[in-house]
PDB file of C-alpha atoms in Angstrom:
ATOM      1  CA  UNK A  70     115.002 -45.248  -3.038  1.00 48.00           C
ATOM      2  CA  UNK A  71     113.907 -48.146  -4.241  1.00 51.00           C
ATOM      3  CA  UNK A  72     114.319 -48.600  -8.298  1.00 55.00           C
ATOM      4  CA  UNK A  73     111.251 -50.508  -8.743  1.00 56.00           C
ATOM      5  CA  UNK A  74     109.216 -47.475  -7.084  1.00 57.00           C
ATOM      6  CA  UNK A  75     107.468 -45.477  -9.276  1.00 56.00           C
ATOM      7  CA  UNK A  76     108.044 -41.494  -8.636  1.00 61.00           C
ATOM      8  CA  UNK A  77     105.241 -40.118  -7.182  1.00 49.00           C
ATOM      9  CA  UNK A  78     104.516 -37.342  -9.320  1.00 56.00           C
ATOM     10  CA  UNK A  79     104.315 -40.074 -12.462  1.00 61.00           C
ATOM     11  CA  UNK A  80     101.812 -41.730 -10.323  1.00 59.00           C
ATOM     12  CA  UNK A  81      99.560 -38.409  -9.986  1.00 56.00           C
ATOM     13  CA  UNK A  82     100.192 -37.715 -14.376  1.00 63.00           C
ATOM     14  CA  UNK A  83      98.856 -41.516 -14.676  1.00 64.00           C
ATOM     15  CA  UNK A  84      95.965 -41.463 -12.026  1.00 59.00           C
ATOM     16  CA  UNK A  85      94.909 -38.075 -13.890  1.00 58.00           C
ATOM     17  CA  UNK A  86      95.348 -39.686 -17.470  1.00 64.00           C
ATOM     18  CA  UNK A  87      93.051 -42.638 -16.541  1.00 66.00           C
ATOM     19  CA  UNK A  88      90.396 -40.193 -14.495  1.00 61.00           C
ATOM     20  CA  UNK A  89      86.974 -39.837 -16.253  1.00 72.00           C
ATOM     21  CA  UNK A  90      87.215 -36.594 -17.799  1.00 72.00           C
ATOM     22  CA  UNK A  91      84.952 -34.322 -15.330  1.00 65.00           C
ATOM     23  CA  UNK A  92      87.286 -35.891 -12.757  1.00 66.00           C
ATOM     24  CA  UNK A  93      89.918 -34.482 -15.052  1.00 66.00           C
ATOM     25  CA  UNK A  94      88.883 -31.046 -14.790  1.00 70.00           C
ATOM     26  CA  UNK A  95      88.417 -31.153 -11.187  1.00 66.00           C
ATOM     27  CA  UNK A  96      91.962 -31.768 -10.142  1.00 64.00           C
ATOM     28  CA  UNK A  97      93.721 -29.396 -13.056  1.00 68.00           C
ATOM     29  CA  UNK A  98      91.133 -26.590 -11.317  1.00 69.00           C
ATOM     30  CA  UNK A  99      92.084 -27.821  -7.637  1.00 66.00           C
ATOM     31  CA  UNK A 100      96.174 -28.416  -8.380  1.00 68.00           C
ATOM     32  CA  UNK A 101      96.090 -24.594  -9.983  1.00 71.00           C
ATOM     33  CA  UNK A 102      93.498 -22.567  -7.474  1.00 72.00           C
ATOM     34  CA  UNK A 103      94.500 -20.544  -4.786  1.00 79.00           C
ATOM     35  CA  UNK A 104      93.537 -20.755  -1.285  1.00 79.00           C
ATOM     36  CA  UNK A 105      90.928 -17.821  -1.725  1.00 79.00           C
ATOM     37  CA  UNK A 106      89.278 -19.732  -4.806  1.00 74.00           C
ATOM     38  CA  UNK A 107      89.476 -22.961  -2.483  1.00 72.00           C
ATOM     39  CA  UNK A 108      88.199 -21.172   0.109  1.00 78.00           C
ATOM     40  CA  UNK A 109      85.228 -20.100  -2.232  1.00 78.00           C
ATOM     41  CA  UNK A 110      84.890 -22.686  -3.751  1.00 73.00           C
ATOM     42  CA  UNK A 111      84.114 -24.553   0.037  1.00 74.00           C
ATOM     43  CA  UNK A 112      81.599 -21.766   0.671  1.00 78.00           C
ATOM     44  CA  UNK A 113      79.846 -22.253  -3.072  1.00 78.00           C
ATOM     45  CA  UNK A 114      79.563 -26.050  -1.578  1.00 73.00           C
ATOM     46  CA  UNK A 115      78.143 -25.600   1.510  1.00 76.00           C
ATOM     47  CA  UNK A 116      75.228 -23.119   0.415  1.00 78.00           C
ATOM     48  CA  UNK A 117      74.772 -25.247  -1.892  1.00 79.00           C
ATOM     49  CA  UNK A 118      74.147 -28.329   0.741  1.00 79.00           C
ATOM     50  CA  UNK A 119      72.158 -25.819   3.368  1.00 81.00           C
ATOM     51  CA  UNK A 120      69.660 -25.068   0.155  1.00 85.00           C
ATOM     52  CA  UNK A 121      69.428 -29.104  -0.375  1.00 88.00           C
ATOM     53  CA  UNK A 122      69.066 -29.422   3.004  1.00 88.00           C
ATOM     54  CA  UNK A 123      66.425 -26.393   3.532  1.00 87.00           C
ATOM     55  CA  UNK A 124      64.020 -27.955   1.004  1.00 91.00           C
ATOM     56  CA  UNK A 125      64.426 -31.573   2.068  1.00 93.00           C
ATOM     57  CA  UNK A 126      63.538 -30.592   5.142  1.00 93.00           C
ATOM     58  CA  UNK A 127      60.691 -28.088   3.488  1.00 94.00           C
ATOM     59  CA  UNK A 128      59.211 -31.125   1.542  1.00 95.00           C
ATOM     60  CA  UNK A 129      59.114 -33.288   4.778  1.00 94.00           C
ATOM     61  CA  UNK A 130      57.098 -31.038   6.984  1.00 96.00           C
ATOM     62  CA  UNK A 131      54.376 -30.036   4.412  1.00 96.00           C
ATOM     63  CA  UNK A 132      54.070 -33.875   3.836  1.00 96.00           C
ATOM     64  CA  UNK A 133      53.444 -33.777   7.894  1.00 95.00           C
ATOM     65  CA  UNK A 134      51.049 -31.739   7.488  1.00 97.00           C
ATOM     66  CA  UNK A 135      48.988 -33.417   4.480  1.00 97.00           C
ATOM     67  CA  UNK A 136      48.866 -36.278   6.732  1.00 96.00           C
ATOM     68  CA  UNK A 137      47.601 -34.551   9.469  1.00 95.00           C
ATOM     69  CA  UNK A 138      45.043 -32.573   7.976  1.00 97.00           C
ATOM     70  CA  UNK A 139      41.573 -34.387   7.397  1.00 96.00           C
ATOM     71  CA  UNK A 140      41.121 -35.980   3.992  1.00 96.00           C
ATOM     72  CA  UNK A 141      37.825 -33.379   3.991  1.00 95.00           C
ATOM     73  CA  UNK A 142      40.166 -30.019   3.832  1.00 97.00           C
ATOM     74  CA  UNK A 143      42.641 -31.561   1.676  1.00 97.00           C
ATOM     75  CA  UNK A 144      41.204 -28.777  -0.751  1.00 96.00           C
ATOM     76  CA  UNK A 145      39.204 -26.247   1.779  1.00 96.00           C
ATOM     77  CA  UNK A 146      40.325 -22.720   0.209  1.00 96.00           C
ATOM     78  CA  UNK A 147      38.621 -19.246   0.712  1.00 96.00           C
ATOM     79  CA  UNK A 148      36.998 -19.730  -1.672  1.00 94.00           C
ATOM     80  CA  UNK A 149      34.836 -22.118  -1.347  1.00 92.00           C
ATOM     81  CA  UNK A 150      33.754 -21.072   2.098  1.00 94.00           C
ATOM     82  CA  UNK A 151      30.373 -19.917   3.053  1.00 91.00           C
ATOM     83  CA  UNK A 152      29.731 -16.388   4.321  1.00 91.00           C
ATOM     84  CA  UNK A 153      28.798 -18.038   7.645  1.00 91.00           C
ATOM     85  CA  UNK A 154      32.060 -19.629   7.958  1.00 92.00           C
ATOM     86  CA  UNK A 155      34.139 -16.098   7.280  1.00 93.00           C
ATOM     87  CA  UNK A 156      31.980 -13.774   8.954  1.00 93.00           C
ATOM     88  CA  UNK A 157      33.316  -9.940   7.999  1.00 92.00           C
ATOM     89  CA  UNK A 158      36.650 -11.709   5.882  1.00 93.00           C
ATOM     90  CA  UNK A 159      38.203 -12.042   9.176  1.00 94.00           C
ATOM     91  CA  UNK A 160      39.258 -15.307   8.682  1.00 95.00           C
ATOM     92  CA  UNK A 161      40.371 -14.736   4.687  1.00 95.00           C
ATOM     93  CA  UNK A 162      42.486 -11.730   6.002  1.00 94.00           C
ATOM     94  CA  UNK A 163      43.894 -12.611   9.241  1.00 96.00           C
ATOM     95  CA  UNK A 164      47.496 -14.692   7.756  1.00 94.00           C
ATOM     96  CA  UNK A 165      47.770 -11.477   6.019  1.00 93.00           C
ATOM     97  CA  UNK A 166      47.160  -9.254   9.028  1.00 93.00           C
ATOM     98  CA  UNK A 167      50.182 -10.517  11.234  1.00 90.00           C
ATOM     99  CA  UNK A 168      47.840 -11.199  13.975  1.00 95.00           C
ATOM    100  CA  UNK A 169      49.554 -13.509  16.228  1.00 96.00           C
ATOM    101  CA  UNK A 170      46.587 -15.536  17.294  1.00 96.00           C
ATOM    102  CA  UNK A 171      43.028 -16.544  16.072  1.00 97.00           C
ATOM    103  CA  UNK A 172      40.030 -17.881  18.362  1.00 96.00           C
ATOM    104  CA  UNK A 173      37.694 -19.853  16.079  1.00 97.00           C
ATOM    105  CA  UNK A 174      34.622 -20.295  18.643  1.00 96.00           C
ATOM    106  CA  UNK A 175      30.580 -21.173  17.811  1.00 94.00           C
ATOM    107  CA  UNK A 176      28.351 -24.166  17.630  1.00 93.00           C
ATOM    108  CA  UNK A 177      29.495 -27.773  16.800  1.00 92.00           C
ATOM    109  CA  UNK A 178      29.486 -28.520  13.070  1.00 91.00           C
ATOM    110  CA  UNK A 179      29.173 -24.853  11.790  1.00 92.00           C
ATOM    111  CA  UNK A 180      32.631 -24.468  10.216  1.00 93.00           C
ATOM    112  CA  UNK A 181      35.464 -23.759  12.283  1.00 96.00           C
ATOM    113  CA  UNK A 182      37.691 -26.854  11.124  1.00 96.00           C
ATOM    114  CA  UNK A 183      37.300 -25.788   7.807  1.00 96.00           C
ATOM    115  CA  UNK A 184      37.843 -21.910   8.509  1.00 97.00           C
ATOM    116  CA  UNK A 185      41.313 -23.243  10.651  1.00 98.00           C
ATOM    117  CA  UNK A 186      42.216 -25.826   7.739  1.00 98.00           C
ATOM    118  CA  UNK A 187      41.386 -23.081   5.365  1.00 98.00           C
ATOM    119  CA  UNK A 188      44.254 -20.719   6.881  1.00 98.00           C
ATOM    120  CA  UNK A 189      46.835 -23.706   7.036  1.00 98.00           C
ATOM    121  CA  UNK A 190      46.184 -24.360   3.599  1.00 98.00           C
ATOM    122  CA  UNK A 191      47.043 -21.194   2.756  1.00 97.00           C
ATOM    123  CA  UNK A 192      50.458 -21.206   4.923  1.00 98.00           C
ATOM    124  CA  UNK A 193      51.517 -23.986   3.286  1.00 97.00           C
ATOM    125  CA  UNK A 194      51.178 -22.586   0.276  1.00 96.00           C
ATOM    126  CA  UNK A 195      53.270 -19.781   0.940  1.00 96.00           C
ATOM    127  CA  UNK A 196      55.900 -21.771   2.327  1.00 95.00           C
ATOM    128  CA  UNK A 197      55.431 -21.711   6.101  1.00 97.00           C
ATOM    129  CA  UNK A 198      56.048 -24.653   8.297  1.00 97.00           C
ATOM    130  CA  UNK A 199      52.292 -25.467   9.807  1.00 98.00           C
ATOM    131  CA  UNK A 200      51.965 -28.155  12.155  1.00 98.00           C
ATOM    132  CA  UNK A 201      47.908 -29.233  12.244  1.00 98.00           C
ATOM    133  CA  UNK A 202      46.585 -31.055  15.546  1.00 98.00           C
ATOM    134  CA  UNK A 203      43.737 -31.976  17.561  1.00 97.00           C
ATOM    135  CA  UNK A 204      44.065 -30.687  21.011  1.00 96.00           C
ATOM    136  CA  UNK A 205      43.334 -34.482  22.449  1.00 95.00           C
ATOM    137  CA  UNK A 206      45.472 -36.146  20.111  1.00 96.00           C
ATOM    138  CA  UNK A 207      48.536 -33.718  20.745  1.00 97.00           C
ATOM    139  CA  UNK A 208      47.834 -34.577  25.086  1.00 96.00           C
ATOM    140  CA  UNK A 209      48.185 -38.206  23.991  1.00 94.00           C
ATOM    141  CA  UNK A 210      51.607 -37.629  21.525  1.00 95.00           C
ATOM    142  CA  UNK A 211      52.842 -36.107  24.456  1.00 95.00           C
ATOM    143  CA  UNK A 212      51.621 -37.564  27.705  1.00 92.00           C
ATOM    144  CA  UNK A 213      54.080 -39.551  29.708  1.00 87.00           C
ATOM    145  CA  UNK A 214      55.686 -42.551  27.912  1.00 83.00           C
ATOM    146  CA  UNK A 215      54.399 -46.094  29.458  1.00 80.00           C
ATOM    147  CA  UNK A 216      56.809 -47.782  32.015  1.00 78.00           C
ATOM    148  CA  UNK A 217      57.520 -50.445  29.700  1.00 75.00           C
ATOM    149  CA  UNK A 218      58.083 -47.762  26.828  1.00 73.00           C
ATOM    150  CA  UNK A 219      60.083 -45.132  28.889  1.00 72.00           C
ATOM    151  CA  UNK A 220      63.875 -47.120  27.280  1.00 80.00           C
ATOM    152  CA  UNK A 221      62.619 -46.878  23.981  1.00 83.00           C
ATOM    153  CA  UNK A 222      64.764 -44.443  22.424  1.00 86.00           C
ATOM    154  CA  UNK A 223      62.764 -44.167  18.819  1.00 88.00           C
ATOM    155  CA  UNK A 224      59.466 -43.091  20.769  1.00 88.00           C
ATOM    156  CA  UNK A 225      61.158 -40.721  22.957  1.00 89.00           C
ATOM    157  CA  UNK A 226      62.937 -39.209  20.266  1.00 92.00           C
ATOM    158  CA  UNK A 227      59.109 -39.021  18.086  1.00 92.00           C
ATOM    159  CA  UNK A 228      57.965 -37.397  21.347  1.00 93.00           C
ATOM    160  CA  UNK A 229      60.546 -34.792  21.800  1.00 94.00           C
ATOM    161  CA  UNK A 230      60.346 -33.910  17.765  1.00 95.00           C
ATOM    162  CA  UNK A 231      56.628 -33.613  18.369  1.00 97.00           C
ATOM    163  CA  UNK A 232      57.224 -31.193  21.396  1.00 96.00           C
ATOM    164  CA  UNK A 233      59.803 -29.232  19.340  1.00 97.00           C
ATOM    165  CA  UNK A 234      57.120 -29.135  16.074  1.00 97.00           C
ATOM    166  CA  UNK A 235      54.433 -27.996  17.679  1.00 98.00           C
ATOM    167  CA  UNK A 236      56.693 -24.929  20.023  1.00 97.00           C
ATOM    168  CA  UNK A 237      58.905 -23.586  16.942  1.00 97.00           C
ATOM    169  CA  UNK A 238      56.461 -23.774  13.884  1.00 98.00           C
ATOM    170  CA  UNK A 239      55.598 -21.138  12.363  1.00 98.00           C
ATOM    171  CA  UNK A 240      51.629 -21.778  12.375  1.00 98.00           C
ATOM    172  CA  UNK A 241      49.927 -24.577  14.533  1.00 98.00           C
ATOM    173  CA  UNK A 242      46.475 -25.004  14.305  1.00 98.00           C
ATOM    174  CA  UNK A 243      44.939 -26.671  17.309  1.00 98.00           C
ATOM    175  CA  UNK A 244      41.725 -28.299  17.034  1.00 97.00           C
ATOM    176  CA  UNK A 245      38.506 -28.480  19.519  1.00 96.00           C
ATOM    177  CA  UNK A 246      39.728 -27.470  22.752  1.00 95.00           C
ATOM    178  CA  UNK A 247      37.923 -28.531  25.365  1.00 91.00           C
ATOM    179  CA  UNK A 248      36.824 -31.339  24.015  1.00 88.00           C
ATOM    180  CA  UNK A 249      39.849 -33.368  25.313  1.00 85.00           C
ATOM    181  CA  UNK A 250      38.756 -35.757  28.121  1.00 74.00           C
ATOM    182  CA  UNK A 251      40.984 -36.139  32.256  1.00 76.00           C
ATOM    183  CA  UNK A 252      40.144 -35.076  35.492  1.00 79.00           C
ATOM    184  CA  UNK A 253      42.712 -34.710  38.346  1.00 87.00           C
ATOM    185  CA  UNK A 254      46.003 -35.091  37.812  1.00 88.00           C
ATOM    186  CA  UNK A 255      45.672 -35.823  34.344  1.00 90.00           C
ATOM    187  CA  UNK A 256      43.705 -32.548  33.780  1.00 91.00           C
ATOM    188  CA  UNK A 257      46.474 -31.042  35.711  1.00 93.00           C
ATOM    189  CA  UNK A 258      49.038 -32.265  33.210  1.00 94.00           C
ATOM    190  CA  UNK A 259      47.052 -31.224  30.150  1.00 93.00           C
ATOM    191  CA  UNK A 260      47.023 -27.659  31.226  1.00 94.00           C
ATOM    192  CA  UNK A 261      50.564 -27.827  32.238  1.00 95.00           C
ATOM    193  CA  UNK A 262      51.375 -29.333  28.927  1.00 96.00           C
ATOM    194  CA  UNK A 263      49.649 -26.464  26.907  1.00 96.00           C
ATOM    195  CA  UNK A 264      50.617 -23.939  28.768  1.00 95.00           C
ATOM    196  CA  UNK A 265      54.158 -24.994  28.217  1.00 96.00           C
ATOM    197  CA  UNK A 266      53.505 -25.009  24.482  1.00 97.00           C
ATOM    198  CA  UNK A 267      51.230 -21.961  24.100  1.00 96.00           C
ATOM    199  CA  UNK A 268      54.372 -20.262  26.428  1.00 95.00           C
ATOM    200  CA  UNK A 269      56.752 -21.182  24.129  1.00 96.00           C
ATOM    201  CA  UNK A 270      54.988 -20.054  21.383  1.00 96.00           C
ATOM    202  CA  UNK A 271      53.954 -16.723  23.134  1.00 95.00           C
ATOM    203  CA  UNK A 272      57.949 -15.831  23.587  1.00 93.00           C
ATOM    204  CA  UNK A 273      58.378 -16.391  19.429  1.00 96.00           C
ATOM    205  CA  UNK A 274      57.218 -13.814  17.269  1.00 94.00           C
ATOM    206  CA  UNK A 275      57.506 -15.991  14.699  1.00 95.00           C
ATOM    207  CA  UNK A 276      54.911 -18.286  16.139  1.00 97.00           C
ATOM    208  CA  UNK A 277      51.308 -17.895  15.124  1.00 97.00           C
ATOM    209  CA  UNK A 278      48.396 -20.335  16.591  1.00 97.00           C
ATOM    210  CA  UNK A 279      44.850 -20.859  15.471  1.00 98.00           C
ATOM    211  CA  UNK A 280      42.620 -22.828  18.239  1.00 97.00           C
ATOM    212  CA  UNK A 281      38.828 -23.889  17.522  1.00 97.00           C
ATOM    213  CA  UNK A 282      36.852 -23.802  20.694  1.00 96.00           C
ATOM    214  CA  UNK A 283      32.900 -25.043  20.699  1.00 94.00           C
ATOM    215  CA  UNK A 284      30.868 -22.339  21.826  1.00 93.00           C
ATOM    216  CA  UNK A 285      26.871 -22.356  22.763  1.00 93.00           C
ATOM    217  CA  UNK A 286      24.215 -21.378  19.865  1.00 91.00           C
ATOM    218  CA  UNK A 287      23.041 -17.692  20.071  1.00 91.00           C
ATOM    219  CA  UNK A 288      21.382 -16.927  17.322  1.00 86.00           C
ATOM    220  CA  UNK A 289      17.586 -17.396  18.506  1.00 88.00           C
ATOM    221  CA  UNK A 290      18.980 -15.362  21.182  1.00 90.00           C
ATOM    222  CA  UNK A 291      16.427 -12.124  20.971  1.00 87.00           C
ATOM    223  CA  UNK A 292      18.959  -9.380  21.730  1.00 91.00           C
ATOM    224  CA  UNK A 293      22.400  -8.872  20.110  1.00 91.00           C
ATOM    225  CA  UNK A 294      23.373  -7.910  24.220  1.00 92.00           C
ATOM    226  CA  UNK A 295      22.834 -11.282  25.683  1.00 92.00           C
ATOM    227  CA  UNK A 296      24.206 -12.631  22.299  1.00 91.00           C
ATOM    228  CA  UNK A 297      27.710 -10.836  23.478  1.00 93.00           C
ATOM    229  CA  UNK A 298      27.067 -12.123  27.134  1.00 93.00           C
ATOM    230  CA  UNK A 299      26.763 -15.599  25.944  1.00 93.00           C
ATOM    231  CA  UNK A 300      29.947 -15.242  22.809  1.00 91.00           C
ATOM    232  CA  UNK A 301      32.253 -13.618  26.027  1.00 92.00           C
ATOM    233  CA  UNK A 302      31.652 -16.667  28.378  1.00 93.00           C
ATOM    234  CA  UNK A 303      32.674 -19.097  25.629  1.00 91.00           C
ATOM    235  CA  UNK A 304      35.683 -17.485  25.304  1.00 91.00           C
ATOM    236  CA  UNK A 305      36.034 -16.970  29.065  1.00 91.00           C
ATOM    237  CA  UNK A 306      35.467 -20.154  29.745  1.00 92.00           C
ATOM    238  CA  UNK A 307      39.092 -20.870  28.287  1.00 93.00           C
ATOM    239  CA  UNK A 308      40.677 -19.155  31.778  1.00 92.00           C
ATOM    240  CA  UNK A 309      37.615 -21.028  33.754  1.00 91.00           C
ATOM    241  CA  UNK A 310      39.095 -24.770  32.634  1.00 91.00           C
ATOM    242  CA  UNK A 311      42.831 -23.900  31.833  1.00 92.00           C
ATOM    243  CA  UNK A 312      44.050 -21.208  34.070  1.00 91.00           C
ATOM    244  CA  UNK A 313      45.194 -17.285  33.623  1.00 91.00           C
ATOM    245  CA  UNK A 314      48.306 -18.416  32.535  1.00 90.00           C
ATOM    246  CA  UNK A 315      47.345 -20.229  29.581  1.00 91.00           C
ATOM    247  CA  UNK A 316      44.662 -17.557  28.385  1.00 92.00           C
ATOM    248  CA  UNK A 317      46.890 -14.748  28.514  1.00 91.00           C
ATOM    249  CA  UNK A 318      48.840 -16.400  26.149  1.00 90.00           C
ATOM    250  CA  UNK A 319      46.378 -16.494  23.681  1.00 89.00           C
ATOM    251  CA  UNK A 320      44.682 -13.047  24.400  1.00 89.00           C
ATOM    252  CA  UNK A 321      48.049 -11.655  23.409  1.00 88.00           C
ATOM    253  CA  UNK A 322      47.342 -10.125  19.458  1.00 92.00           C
ATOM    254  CA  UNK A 323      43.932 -12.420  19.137  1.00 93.00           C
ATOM    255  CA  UNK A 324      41.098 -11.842  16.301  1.00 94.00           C
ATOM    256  CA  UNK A 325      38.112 -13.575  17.603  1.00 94.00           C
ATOM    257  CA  UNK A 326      36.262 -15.444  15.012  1.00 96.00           C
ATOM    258  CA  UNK A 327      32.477 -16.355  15.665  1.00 95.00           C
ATOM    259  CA  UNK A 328      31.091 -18.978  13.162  1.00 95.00           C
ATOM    260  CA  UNK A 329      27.787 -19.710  13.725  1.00 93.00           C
ATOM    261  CA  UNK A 330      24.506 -20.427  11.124  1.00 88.00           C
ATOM    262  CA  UNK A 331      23.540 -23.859   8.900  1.00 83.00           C
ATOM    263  CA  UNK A 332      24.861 -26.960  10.658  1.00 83.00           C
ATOM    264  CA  UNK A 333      26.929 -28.992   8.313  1.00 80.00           C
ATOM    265  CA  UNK A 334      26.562 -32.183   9.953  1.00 76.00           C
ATOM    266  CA  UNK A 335      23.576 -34.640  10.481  1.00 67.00           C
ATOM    267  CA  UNK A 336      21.229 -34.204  13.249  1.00 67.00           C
ATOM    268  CA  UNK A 337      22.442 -36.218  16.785  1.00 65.00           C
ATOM    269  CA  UNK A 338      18.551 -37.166  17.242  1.00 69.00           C
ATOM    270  CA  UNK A 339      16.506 -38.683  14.211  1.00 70.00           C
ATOM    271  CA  UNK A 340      14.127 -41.584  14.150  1.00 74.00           C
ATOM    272  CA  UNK A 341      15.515 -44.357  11.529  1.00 75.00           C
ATOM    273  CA  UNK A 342      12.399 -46.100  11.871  1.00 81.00           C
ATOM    274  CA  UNK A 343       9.799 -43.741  10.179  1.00 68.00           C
TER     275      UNK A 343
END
């Protein structure tokens, strides 16, 4: 050996001396444990970096959420909501209720956004993972990328996370379907596309969906009869447009929700010269 070599064991005694003192501590415990306390010490780590890692991840989908959700139900709570827009407490009660799915049907502008944004809320607060959409919005996230788009690995990767989100959360609240505009093979694709989602879910029992549907008005309807007839083809009308496949799906553990009484929103005809 070399004289001018320094023994190695010297070099560990100085490295240690000039170490910060936590540093310090940490080899001494390290050069003296043995391999169980390693070996629990390892473990101690990693739980430690899976809890980190759950709420990161915790933080980053209920901030997916707030900016998803309408600026209007940033606050929408029980309550605050009118009797019209929980009829019975069926809406209040049904995250409690383990219900796996919720049909939120009746006239436009009567309250079923809120009612749905009103729920999510709620799962949020308790910690679940909600992912909010409209139903034409999601078709567009995940419609076929453009030619020139179809190499672009960052918006196929947003487009398979979006697929993933909206099949393994644990609440996803779809908003006004039916409304979403395609005929032809584009309507064929946006049933395909649900259906694959709303089959997904349906497999999950984790998986709980809330869907808003715009339904006819019934109450100057004269007998609570044809009121049913009318409330049954709205929600019929679901298999009529999207298929058996898809409405089974959702008839599977459903509370039905009818919201109907004071429009919220302005009249569509008025005369702004009078």
């Amino acid at each position: 050996m070399n004289d001018d070599m320094t023994p190695l064991s010297e070099t560990v005694d100085g490295y240690r001396a000039s170490a910060p003192a936590a540093l310090q501590q940490a080899l001494e415990r390290v050069a003296h444990e043995t391999p169980e306390q390693a070996a629990e010490a390892l473990a101690k780590a990693d739980a430690e970096a899976l809890r980190e890692a759950a709420q990161e991840r915790a933080t980053y989908r209920r901030r997916r959420y707030e900016d998803a959700r309408p600026k209007a139900y940033a606050f929408a709570c029980y309550d605050h909501l009118l009797p019209q827009q929980d009829p019975g407490g069926r809406g209040r009660g049904w995250l409690a209720s383990g219900h796996k799915n919720a049909l939120l049907v009746g006239p436009s502008g009567h309250g079923k956004t809120h009612l749905a944004y009103t729920i999510g809320n709620d799962a949020v607060a308790r910690g679940l993972w909600v992912e909010a959409w409209s139903v034409s919005e999601l078709l567009q996230a995940l419609s076929p990328l453009p030619t020139h788009a179809r190499f672009d690995e960052a918006r196929s990767r947003r487009q398979e996370l979006i697929g993933d989100a909206v099949k393994e959360c644990e609440l996803l609240i779809l908003d006004d379907l039916g409304v979403e505009v395609g005929s032809g093979y584009v309507a064929d694709r946006n049933i395909e596309t649900l259906s694959d989602v709303l089959t997904a879910r349906d497999s999950n029992p984790d998986c709980r969906t809330v869907i808003t549907l715009n339904g006819p008005p019934t109450a100057d309807l004269p007998a609570e009869e044809e009121r049913q007839r009318v409330k049954a083809e709205a929600a019929n009308s679901i298999a009529n447009r999207y298929g058996a496949r898809l409405a089974t799906r959702l008839q599977n553990d459903m509370v039905g929700i009818w919201i109907e009484g004071e429009c919220f929103r302005r009249p569509a005809t008025w005369n702004p010269f009078s």
